Structure formats: structure tokens, C-alpha cells
Short mmCIF file of C-alpha atoms in Angstrom, two decimals:
data_model
loop_
_atom_site.label_atom_id
_atom_site.label_comp_id
_atom_site.label_asym_id
_atom_site.label_seq_id
_atom_site.Cartn_x
_atom_site.Cartn_y
_atom_site.Cartn_z
CA MET A 1 93.39 80.63 102.65
CA SER A 2 92.11 80.10 106.19
CA ARG A 3 88.51 78.72 106.65
CA ALA A 4 86.19 81.67 106.78
CA THR A 5 83.87 81.93 109.79
CA LEU A 6 80.23 83.68 109.76
CA GLY A 7 77.81 84.51 112.57
CA VAL A 8 74.52 83.38 111.61
CA ILE A 9 71.36 85.33 112.84
CA VAL A 10 68.05 83.03 112.14
CA GLY A 11 65.32 85.79 112.22
CA ASN A 12 61.87 84.73 113.41
CA ARG A 13 58.30 86.26 114.12
CA ASP A 14 56.32 84.28 116.44
CA PHE A 15 53.14 84.13 114.65
CA PHE A 16 54.73 82.44 111.48
CA PRO A 17 55.17 78.51 111.69
CA ASP A 18 58.18 77.47 113.85
CA ARG A 19 59.07 74.57 111.39
CA LEU A 20 60.31 77.31 109.04
CA VAL A 21 62.82 78.26 111.58
CA THR A 22 64.00 74.57 112.04
CA GLU A 23 64.27 74.01 108.35
CA ALA A 24 66.36 77.17 107.80
CA ARG A 25 68.95 76.31 110.43
CA ARG A 26 69.24 72.82 108.82
CA ASP A 27 69.60 74.44 105.36
CA ILE A 28 72.29 76.79 106.55
CA LEU A 29 74.48 74.22 108.29
CA SER A 30 74.18 71.94 105.43
CA LEU A 31 75.22 74.75 103.04
CA PHE A 32 78.09 75.59 105.37
CA ASN A 33 79.42 72.14 105.42
CA GLU A 34 79.19 72.02 101.77
CA LEU A 35 81.16 75.28 101.28
CA ASP A 36 83.62 74.46 104.19
CA LEU A 37 82.46 77.31 106.22
CA GLU A 38 82.16 77.65 109.94
CA ALA A 39 79.17 78.95 111.57
CA VAL A 40 78.84 80.68 115.06
CA ILE A 41 74.99 80.09 115.50
CA LEU A 42 72.93 79.92 118.58
CA ASP A 43 72.14 76.51 119.86
CA GLU A 44 68.69 75.27 119.17
CA ASN A 45 67.89 75.05 122.83
CA GLU A 46 69.36 78.34 123.76
CA THR A 47 66.43 80.38 122.32
CA LYS A 48 63.38 79.71 120.42
CA PHE A 49 64.86 76.97 117.82
CA GLY A 50 68.15 79.12 117.77
CA SER A 51 66.26 82.06 116.48
CA VAL A 52 66.52 85.72 117.28
CA GLU A 53 63.17 87.47 117.88
CA THR A 54 63.03 89.20 121.18
CA TYR A 55 65.59 91.48 122.90
CA ALA A 56 66.66 88.73 125.15
CA HIS A 57 67.33 86.49 122.32
CA ALA A 58 69.55 89.33 120.66
CA LYS A 59 71.57 89.69 123.83
CA ALA A 60 72.10 85.95 123.77
CA CYS A 61 73.31 86.03 120.21
CA ALA A 62 75.36 89.06 120.74
CA ASP A 63 77.16 87.49 123.76
CA LEU A 64 77.91 84.48 121.37
CA PHE A 65 79.28 86.81 118.79
CA ARG A 66 81.58 88.74 121.24
CA LYS A 67 83.05 85.45 122.71
CA ASN A 68 84.13 84.73 119.10
CA ARG A 69 84.75 88.00 117.85
CA ASP A 70 88.27 87.31 116.86
CA ARG A 71 87.04 84.40 114.49
CA ILE A 72 84.12 85.92 112.95
CA ASP A 73 84.77 87.34 109.56
CA GLY A 74 81.15 88.36 108.72
CA ILE A 75 77.43 87.96 109.55
CA LEU A 76 74.83 86.27 107.49
CA VAL A 77 71.04 87.18 108.43
CA THR A 78 68.75 84.57 107.10
CA LEU A 79 64.97 85.10 107.06
CA PRO A 80 62.86 82.01 107.03
CA ASN A 81 59.74 84.22 107.55
CA PHE A 82 59.30 87.79 108.12
CA GLY A 83 61.63 87.92 110.77
CA ASP A 84 62.08 90.54 113.74
CA GLU A 85 63.52 93.70 112.45
CA LYS A 86 64.72 94.99 115.87
CA GLY A 87 66.25 91.66 117.07
CA VAL A 88 68.54 91.71 114.02
CA ALA A 89 69.58 95.36 114.49
CA GLU A 90 69.77 94.81 118.10
CA THR A 91 72.17 91.79 117.82
CA ILE A 92 74.67 93.34 115.77
CA LYS A 93 74.62 96.62 117.84
CA LEU A 94 75.24 94.92 120.94
CA SER A 95 77.86 92.40 119.56
CA GLY A 96 80.07 95.36 118.77
CA LEU A 97 81.16 93.44 115.47
CA GLU A 98 82.12 95.70 112.50
CA VAL A 99 82.06 93.17 109.82
CA PRO A 100 80.40 92.80 106.48
CA ILE A 101 76.77 91.71 106.74
CA LEU A 102 74.82 89.74 104.37
CA VAL A 103 70.95 89.61 104.39
CA GLN A 104 69.05 86.69 102.70
CA ALA A 105 65.45 86.00 102.49
CA TYR A 106 63.58 82.90 101.71
CA PRO A 107 61.04 82.71 98.79
CA ASP A 108 57.46 81.83 99.10
CA ASP A 109 56.12 78.93 97.27
CA LEU A 110 52.89 79.81 95.40
CA THR A 111 51.66 76.31 95.96
CA GLN A 112 52.11 76.35 99.81
CA PHE A 113 50.59 79.89 100.54
CA THR A 114 48.75 78.83 103.45
CA LEU A 115 49.06 79.60 107.14
CA GLU A 116 51.23 76.58 107.72
CA ARG A 117 54.05 77.59 105.14
CA ARG A 118 53.59 81.33 104.34
CA ARG A 119 56.81 83.33 104.97
CA ASP A 120 56.37 86.85 103.90
CA ALA A 121 60.22 87.13 103.97
CA PHE A 122 59.98 89.23 100.93
CA CYS A 123 58.48 92.11 102.90
CA GLY A 124 60.42 91.30 106.07
CA LYS A 125 63.72 91.67 104.46
CA ILE A 126 62.83 95.32 103.34
CA SER A 127 62.06 96.04 107.21
CA VAL A 128 65.38 94.37 108.32
CA CYS A 129 67.35 96.52 105.81
CA ASN A 130 65.55 99.63 106.88
CA ASN A 131 66.68 99.04 110.54
CA LEU A 132 70.14 98.27 109.52
CA ARG A 133 70.29 101.53 107.76
CA GLN A 134 68.92 103.23 110.70
CA TYR A 135 71.31 101.76 112.99
CA GLY A 136 74.15 102.74 110.52
CA PHE A 137 75.22 99.31 109.75
CA PRO A 138 76.42 98.71 105.93
CA PHE A 139 75.29 95.65 104.52
CA SER A 140 75.10 93.38 101.45
CA LEU A 141 72.37 91.92 99.36
CA THR A 142 71.79 88.88 97.39
CA ARG A 143 71.36 89.47 93.67
CA LEU A 144 67.74 88.10 94.17
CA HIS A 145 65.45 89.65 96.65
CA THR A 146 64.61 86.34 97.89
CA VAL A 147 66.69 83.24 97.30
CA HIS A 148 66.67 79.66 98.57
CA PRO A 149 69.91 79.01 100.58
CA LEU A 150 70.43 75.65 98.96
CA SER A 151 70.09 77.09 95.28
CA GLU A 152 73.21 77.71 93.19
CA SER A 153 72.38 81.36 93.07
CA PHE A 154 72.81 81.85 96.67
CA LYS A 155 75.83 79.76 96.85
CA GLU A 156 77.48 81.99 94.28
CA ASP A 157 76.11 85.08 96.43
CA LEU A 158 77.67 83.35 99.51
CA ARG A 159 80.95 82.75 98.01
CA ARG A 160 81.24 86.43 96.83
CA PHE A 161 80.34 87.43 100.16
CA VAL A 162 83.17 85.54 101.78
CA GLY A 163 85.42 87.22 99.16
CA VAL A 164 84.15 90.63 100.54
CA CYS A 165 84.93 89.62 104.14
CA ARG A 166 88.54 88.64 103.19
CA VAL A 167 89.01 91.88 101.36
CA VAL A 168 87.45 94.01 104.17
CA LYS A 169 89.22 92.29 107.02
CA GLY A 170 92.54 92.17 105.11
CA LEU A 171 92.60 95.51 104.05
CA ARG A 172 91.60 97.09 107.54
CA ASN A 173 94.98 95.15 108.81
CA ALA A 174 97.12 95.61 105.90
CA ARG A 175 100.68 96.28 106.76
CA LEU A 176 102.83 97.38 103.72
CA GLY A 177 106.50 97.69 103.30
CA MET A 178 108.14 100.51 101.04
CA VAL A 179 111.76 99.47 100.34
CA GLY A 180 113.32 102.74 99.02
CA ALA A 181 112.16 105.91 97.73
CA ARG A 182 110.12 105.97 94.53
CA PRO A 183 112.17 106.60 91.35
CA ASN A 184 112.57 110.26 90.94
CA ALA A 185 111.13 110.27 87.58
CA PHE A 186 107.98 108.73 88.73
CA ASN A 187 105.57 111.18 90.37
CA THR A 188 102.70 109.27 89.24
CA VAL A 189 103.29 106.72 92.05
CA ARG A 190 103.01 109.24 94.79
CA PHE A 191 100.39 108.68 97.57
CA SER A 192 99.03 109.70 100.82
CA GLU A 193 99.97 107.52 103.82
CA LYS A 194 97.65 109.49 105.95
CA LEU A 195 94.58 108.74 103.79
CA LEU A 196 95.46 105.01 103.87
CA GLN A 197 96.23 105.01 107.53
CA ALA A 198 92.55 106.44 108.04
CA TYR A 199 91.27 102.95 106.86
CA GLY A 200 93.82 100.98 108.97
CA ILE A 201 96.51 100.46 106.18
CA SER A 202 99.89 101.21 107.46
CA VAL A 203 103.26 101.76 105.65
CA SER A 204 106.57 100.91 106.87
CA THR A 205 109.69 101.98 105.37
CA ILE A 206 113.30 101.24 104.89
CA ASP A 207 116.24 102.95 102.85
CA LEU A 208 117.99 100.88 100.28
CA SER A 209 121.29 101.61 101.97
CA GLU A 210 120.24 99.64 104.87
CA VAL A 211 119.13 96.85 102.79
CA PHE A 212 122.21 96.88 100.76
CA ALA A 213 124.43 97.03 103.87
CA ALA A 214 122.86 94.05 105.37
CA ALA A 215 123.01 92.17 102.24
CA ASN A 216 126.76 92.74 101.83
CA LYS A 217 127.43 91.47 105.28
CA LEU A 218 126.29 87.93 104.33
CA ALA A 219 128.82 85.45 103.37
CA ASP A 220 128.47 83.63 100.11
CA ASN A 221 128.53 80.26 101.98
CA ASP A 222 125.92 81.40 104.51
CA PRO A 223 123.46 78.70 104.95
CA GLN A 224 120.70 81.06 104.63
CA VAL A 225 122.33 82.05 101.20
CA VAL A 226 122.70 78.54 100.09
CA THR A 227 119.18 77.75 100.98
CA LYS A 228 118.03 80.91 99.17
CA LEU A 229 120.09 80.27 96.03
CA GLU A 230 118.66 76.72 95.65
CA GLU A 231 115.09 78.38 96.07
CA ILE A 232 115.79 80.82 93.15
CA ARG A 233 117.16 78.29 90.93
CA SER A 234 114.43 75.82 91.38
CA TYR A 235 111.78 78.63 90.79
CA ALA A 236 112.80 79.60 87.37
CA LYS A 237 115.18 78.72 84.54
CA ALA A 238 118.34 80.70 85.13
CA GLU A 239 120.56 79.52 82.05
CA GLY A 240 123.06 82.30 81.27
CA VAL A 241 122.56 84.24 84.49
CA PRO A 242 126.07 84.62 86.20
CA GLY A 243 126.50 82.99 89.47
CA GLY A 244 127.56 86.14 91.20
CA SER A 245 124.21 87.82 90.24
CA LEU A 246 122.27 84.94 91.70
CA VAL A 247 124.16 85.11 94.90
CA ARG A 248 123.53 88.74 95.13
CA MET A 249 119.93 88.27 94.55
CA ALA A 250 119.88 85.52 97.21
CA LYS A 251 121.31 87.93 99.80
CA LEU A 252 118.99 90.62 99.00
CA GLY A 253 115.96 88.17 99.10
CA ILE A 254 117.14 87.14 102.75
CA VAL A 255 117.18 90.71 103.93
CA ILE A 256 113.86 91.66 102.52
CA SER A 257 112.28 88.68 103.87
CA ASP A 258 113.66 88.96 107.31
CA TRP A 259 112.58 92.79 107.54
CA MET A 260 109.17 91.86 106.51
CA ALA A 261 108.85 89.18 109.31
CA GLU A 262 110.24 91.73 111.76
CA ASN A 263 107.52 94.24 110.81
CA ASP A 264 104.71 91.77 110.36
CA LEU A 265 104.31 93.00 106.62
CA GLN A 266 101.94 91.36 104.14
CA ALA A 267 103.33 93.06 101.18
CA THR A 268 106.04 95.29 99.65
CA ALA A 269 106.62 98.00 96.94
CA ILE A 270 110.33 98.32 96.15
CA GLN A 271 112.26 100.97 94.29
CA CYS A 272 113.10 98.43 91.41
CA TRP A 273 115.39 101.11 89.59
CA ASN A 274 117.90 102.78 89.30
CA SER A 275 119.65 102.43 92.74
CA VAL A 276 119.50 98.72 92.63
CA GLN A 277 121.25 98.35 89.60
CA ARG A 278 123.76 101.07 90.08
CA ASN A 279 124.71 100.21 93.66
CA TYR A 280 124.00 96.35 93.97
CA GLY A 281 124.16 95.24 90.29
CA VAL A 282 121.08 93.15 89.93
CA ASN A 283 117.56 93.48 89.14
CA VAL A 284 115.18 92.52 92.34
CA CYS A 285 112.28 91.37 89.87
CA THR A 286 112.81 87.55 90.70
CA LEU A 287 112.53 88.01 94.31
CA MET A 288 109.44 90.08 93.74
CA SER A 289 107.99 87.29 91.56
CA MET A 290 108.74 84.85 94.07
CA MET A 291 107.04 86.61 97.03
CA SER A 292 103.84 87.47 94.80
CA GLU A 293 103.76 83.62 94.00
CA LYS A 294 103.82 83.02 98.00
CA LEU A 295 100.82 85.40 98.54
CA MET A 296 103.06 88.09 99.63
CA PRO A 297 102.57 90.60 96.88
CA SER A 298 105.41 92.91 95.69
CA ALA A 299 105.03 95.65 93.29
CA CYS A 300 107.72 97.66 91.34
CA GLU A 301 108.55 101.48 91.42
CA ALA A 302 107.84 101.74 95.20
CA ASP A 303 104.04 101.75 93.97
CA ILE A 304 102.41 101.43 97.36
CA THR A 305 98.70 101.96 96.17
CA GLY A 306 99.58 99.59 93.48
CA VAL A 307 100.65 96.61 95.77
CA LEU A 308 97.48 97.59 97.83
CA SER A 309 95.35 96.93 94.71
CA MET A 310 97.45 93.61 94.19
CA TYR A 311 96.77 92.60 97.77
CA ALA A 312 92.86 93.46 97.38
CA LEU A 313 92.72 91.32 94.27
CA GLN A 314 94.62 88.31 96.01
CA LEU A 315 92.04 88.66 99.10
CA ALA A 316 89.32 88.43 96.79
CA SER A 317 90.39 85.46 94.69
CA GLY A 318 92.96 83.49 96.78
CA ARG A 319 95.30 83.78 93.91
CA PRO A 320 98.50 85.69 93.12
CA SER A 321 98.30 89.07 91.61
CA ALA A 322 100.74 91.19 89.28
CA LEU A 323 101.18 94.80 88.79
CA VAL A 324 101.26 95.70 85.02
CA ASP A 325 101.50 98.87 82.87
CA TRP A 326 98.60 99.55 80.36
CA ASN A 327 101.43 99.37 77.96
CA ASN A 328 100.75 99.22 74.13
CA ASN A 329 97.68 99.26 71.62
CA TYR A 330 97.20 95.99 70.06
CA GLY A 331 97.37 96.93 66.39
CA ASP A 332 94.22 98.65 65.43
CA ASP A 333 91.80 96.71 67.68
CA PRO A 334 90.24 99.09 70.08
CA ASP A 335 89.36 96.57 72.66
CA ARG A 336 92.74 94.92 73.13
CA CYS A 337 95.87 96.09 74.39
CA VAL A 338 99.27 94.84 75.67
CA PHE A 339 100.03 94.37 79.41
CA PHE A 340 103.89 94.71 80.06
CA HIS A 341 106.61 94.97 82.63
CA CYS A 342 110.10 94.02 82.59
CA GLY A 343 109.10 92.08 84.66
CA ASN A 344 108.24 90.85 87.95
CA TRP A 345 105.14 88.83 87.63
CA ALA A 346 104.28 85.77 89.77
CA LYS A 347 105.17 82.24 88.19
CA SER A 348 101.46 81.45 88.26
CA PHE A 349 101.01 83.92 85.14
CA LEU A 350 104.17 82.76 83.32
CA PRO A 351 104.35 78.92 82.68
CA ASP A 352 107.62 79.65 80.64
CA ILE A 353 109.27 81.83 83.27
CA GLU A 354 112.82 82.66 82.83
CA ILE A 355 115.26 84.62 84.63
CA LYS A 356 116.69 87.35 82.41
CA THR A 357 118.09 90.84 81.89
CA ALA A 358 115.85 93.81 81.98
CA GLU A 359 116.75 95.15 78.37
CA ILE A 360 114.99 98.49 78.51
CA LEU A 361 116.78 99.47 81.70
CA GLY A 362 120.01 97.79 80.29
CA THR A 363 120.25 100.41 77.82
CA THR A 364 121.19 102.99 80.41
CA LEU A 365 122.16 100.98 83.38
CA GLY A 366 124.35 98.42 81.65
CA GLU A 367 122.69 95.13 80.79
CA GLU A 368 125.08 93.08 83.04
CA ASN A 369 123.51 95.01 86.13
CA THR A 370 120.09 93.94 85.32
CA TYR A 371 119.97 90.22 85.69
CA GLY A 372 117.11 89.08 87.69
CA ALA A 373 114.16 90.34 85.61
CA VAL A 374 111.69 87.50 84.79
CA ALA A 375 110.21 86.95 81.26
CA GLY A 376 107.38 84.87 80.07
CA ARG A 377 103.99 85.11 78.03
CA VAL A 378 100.78 84.82 80.04
CA PRO A 379 98.46 82.43 78.38
CA ALA A 380 94.68 82.81 77.86
CA GLY A 381 92.22 82.82 80.61
CA PRO A 382 90.03 85.26 82.79
CA VAL A 383 91.33 88.48 84.24
CA THR A 384 90.28 91.10 86.78
CA PHE A 385 91.88 94.50 86.84
CA ALA A 386 91.78 96.95 89.69
CA ARG A 387 93.51 100.17 90.90
CA ILE A 388 93.44 101.93 94.21
CA THR A 389 94.69 105.65 94.37
CA THR A 390 94.63 108.24 96.90
CA ASP A 391 93.02 111.61 95.63
CA ASP A 392 94.73 113.86 97.71
CA PHE A 393 93.21 117.13 96.46
CA ASN A 394 89.83 115.63 97.39
CA GLY A 395 90.87 113.89 100.45
CA MET A 396 89.61 110.39 99.42
CA ILE A 397 90.26 107.14 97.92
CA ARG A 398 89.29 106.34 94.50
CA THR A 399 89.16 102.97 92.69
CA TYR A 400 88.21 101.27 89.33
CA VAL A 401 87.67 97.64 88.66
CA GLY A 402 86.73 95.45 85.67
CA GLU A 403 86.97 92.41 84.04
CA GLY A 404 88.21 90.91 80.71
CA ALA A 405 90.08 88.03 79.12
CA LEU A 406 93.74 87.50 78.32
CA THR A 407 94.19 86.25 74.97
CA ASP A 408 96.60 83.75 72.90
CA ASP A 409 96.91 86.55 70.09
CA PRO A 410 100.54 86.73 68.65
CA LEU A 411 102.96 89.18 70.62
CA ASP A 412 106.49 88.96 69.51
CA THR A 413 108.45 91.15 72.31
CA PHE A 414 110.30 90.54 75.57
CA GLY A 415 109.69 90.67 79.17
CA SER A 416 106.58 89.78 81.39
CA ARG A 417 103.81 90.36 78.73
CA ALA A 418 100.12 89.53 77.88
CA VAL A 419 97.56 90.50 75.49
CA VAL A 420 94.27 91.41 77.08
CA ARG A 421 90.74 91.95 75.67
CA VAL A 422 88.41 94.41 77.65
CA PRO A 423 85.09 95.20 76.08
CA ASN A 424 84.75 98.98 75.40
CA LEU A 425 88.62 99.60 76.41
CA GLN A 426 88.55 103.23 74.81
CA LYS A 427 86.03 104.11 77.36
CA LEU A 428 87.88 102.81 80.24
CA LEU A 429 91.22 104.60 78.93
CA GLN A 430 89.36 107.67 78.83
CA TYR A 431 88.27 107.35 82.23
CA ILE A 432 91.74 106.51 83.52
CA CYS A 433 93.19 109.49 81.70
CA LYS A 434 90.51 111.95 82.74
CA ASN A 435 90.59 111.01 86.40
CA GLY A 436 94.16 110.95 86.89
CA PHE A 437 94.77 107.28 87.64
CA GLU A 438 98.31 105.84 87.34
CA HIS A 439 99.73 103.90 84.37
CA HIS A 440 100.13 100.88 86.64
CA VAL A 441 97.04 98.58 87.22
CA ALA A 442 96.78 95.25 89.23
CA MET A 443 95.66 92.02 87.51
CA ASN A 444 94.35 88.68 88.70
CA GLY A 445 93.73 85.47 86.80
CA SER A 446 89.94 85.34 87.96
CA HIS A 447 86.58 87.15 87.88
CA VAL A 448 86.12 89.01 91.12
CA ALA A 449 85.46 92.62 90.11
CA ALA A 450 81.80 92.56 91.93
CA THR A 451 83.56 91.28 95.21
CA LEU A 452 86.07 94.19 95.03
CA ALA A 453 83.42 96.86 94.16
CA GLU A 454 81.09 95.63 97.06
CA ALA A 455 83.99 95.61 99.50
CA PHE A 456 85.44 99.22 98.37
CA GLU A 457 82.13 100.94 98.23
CA THR A 458 79.77 99.53 100.82
CA TYR A 459 82.45 98.85 103.71
CA PHE A 460 84.97 101.47 102.83
CA GLY A 461 82.89 104.09 101.33
CA TRP A 462 85.71 104.73 98.62
CA ASP A 463 84.50 105.89 94.95
CA VAL A 464 84.23 103.17 92.77
CA TYR A 465 84.09 103.04 88.99
CA VAL A 466 83.02 99.64 87.86
CA HIS A 467 84.05 99.23 84.07
CA GLU A 468 81.40 97.59 81.94
CA GLY A 469 81.58 96.84 78.23
#
């Protein structure tokens, strides 16, 4: 991930000690250096110790932000004392930035409650937030009302906020590719392009006939094909996979990659059955796994909002995501179930990854036409799950997020598979069913549910259900 850049507003009120402002600026720059963040902040000599208090200060800070608008991912407001509520709001208004905002206030020390060290930022934060609300700016808060920026608590707050900034920036500029129509049997993956576009999320489409035609024009000994073939073979074990199937996969991968590059796409959703098998003779799953591993998520069954969910998780965590089915109960344990697909999960999830056939699809499409599915078992670890869907009846986007654990419980089956434990899983499944969510859900090997919830609800205004055990 690229280095995050935050605009920093140091609030001040003139009848509080100036040394508090100087100390705060030093604290913030030290913290940013520790967390490898870049700060866009007023020079100490440009305004009073580089703080924002008056309208003139606000104009100076806003001008600095405007000059760096293409770099700034979010804004940190730090209050070493009460601060000036209007100065903060005016800075953001004049800057024209529409990025996430985090408000942090310093705590007072009961042993230094004198005129020389008293802060009153506890109170000032409420006033600053009041003004941000009046001006119509959405903003984020630290978990503690007052918190020192060098504390572990605030470091966690800031890391989470940077994740929120990545999600917001990424989704507002997301360009997704839909390769082929949805499988006719899957009404469940229907979605509204117009609702997505209203939030800056664009969808480009291509027919599978165009993809197959371009792939068939490539010669087996084309240098691009040779290179792609070696990439596939080095990616996963392919023992028993016919050479012809691997070559067809390589050609397909080249065409899809070229189309993505031409259209500046970050992610794809592909009609993975049944036209690919019937008209081209392979499964596209290995290629989808490889793209997801490269942080270009790819979802099966032309599930655009599914791949959007994968992309959001990836932005929050910096790690690959996968699209899975809520697929099976795990015996009689109400808090465990099986995640499954036939499958296309990124290699990061499958240390024992192998290229195989899709056994279920093979029963109707011919197993010899389904080489390219990847198989493996996900080991124990953390997991965040998330789903975005377009609610066309109500003209809105709805989501749910939650966390759990992938387990090492025994699972004797095939495909891409995992056992997951989610506290109070039955409540979640009731919610999914009653609210018409898809059977697909995106998963990520991290715990970032709070990051997604904050981004979805605060900065997009989407309906969010946060599952808690």
C-alpha cells in the first residue's frame, strides 16, 4: 500500500498556554514518523506556532491543503487545548476537501490543573464537533473522548482511521469489470449499476464472446502466452492438469489482464460458469485466484457487489480477500459453519493450493472441461466478513460486517474450504435471510470490521449492520 498522507489542523485558543501547541505539533510529527505517515501541516512560522485559530489562519491552512489536495487522504484535527471551533470548520470548508476527518483532543493532567498547563480540550472537542455538524462535514472520533496522541490507544485509533481513508478513497474511485453476464440461474447476484454510480463506483462490461475470440487469436508459442504459462505453473501445483488446459488458461488470463489495463479497472467479477466450460473448455478460477493475490480482487458468478465487498476489505486491511459461500452447517455446532467455493480463493488463504477440476460443475459440464479450479484448506486465523448489496426497492445500499475466527476443525471435502466460528452465528444468519442478502460473502484474514463500518456509515451513509456476538 502507498504511504498515507493526512492534513493536520492544530487547534488553538489564545488565552491557553502556547507551549501546549508546540508540544502537540512535536507529538504529532513524532507519531507520524513512527507509523510511516506523511503530514501536510502549517509551518511553525506561518501562523502562531503553526496552529489554526483565526480566520486568517484558516485561510492559510486551507490554501496549503488545496495545494496538496491530490495527496491528502484524510484530515486529523488535534486539540492540545480548547481550540477554536470556527477555525477548524472554516479551514475544512475553504480547502474544498471531501475526505474523512478524525478529531482528537488531549487529556488534562489532574496534577497540572494550573493556568500554565490546563487544556480544557475535553470541552473544546464538543464545540468543534458541533461546528463540523453545523457545516455538514462527516467526521470520526477516537474511542476515548480525550486521548494523548502518543498513547497506544490513539495509535490504534489512527491506524483504523487510515484504513477508513483508504476505503473511502478507493470506493469513491472504484472501477469494476464485469466479464460476461451473470449465470441465468443466479438472480441472487443482480445489482443496480445506477445506485453504485451515485457513489462514484463505475462498472465496465465485456461479453465472453469477445474474450474467447481474442484468446483464440493468440498462438501457443506467443511470448506472452509462454510467460503467463510459467506464471501459472509457479503459482500453484498443477500435477495432472493437461498442458492444453493450462495454455488456454494462459491465453484467457492475458486477454482479461489487457482489458483491465485498458479500462483502468481495479477488480473483476466473471461469469465463471457455464459458458466458459462449454465454449472454452476450462475453469477461470486459477486466474481469478492469481488476480486476487495481486490485490486485484476477482469474484465468481459475475457478482459485482461481491467483488466490491472484497475490494473494501482489501482496502481496509491491505491483504487479499476471497468470495465465499455461507455453505454448510458444521455438525450441530450453532456457532460454526463451512465456507466453500469450488474455488478461486487467493493463494494467501491456501498454503496447500493445487490446480484441480471443479468436481460439482464437472457432473454436468464434463470434468475434463473444468480444469482450473483451485483447491486447498484455510488454516486457523482471524477473519472479517462483509457484504455490500444494492437494495433496489428502497433505492439504497445496505451492508453487514462482522468478525470471527477460522479454525482447524476437521473438514473432509474438496475445493477451497474453511471452517469458521462466528459468535451468535444463528442471529447473523437470521438477519441475512430476513433482509434478502446474497449467499455470497467476502472474507479477509484480518479484523477490520470497525474500519468498514465507519467508512460505510459515516462517509457513504449506507445502512450498516455490525454483527456482535
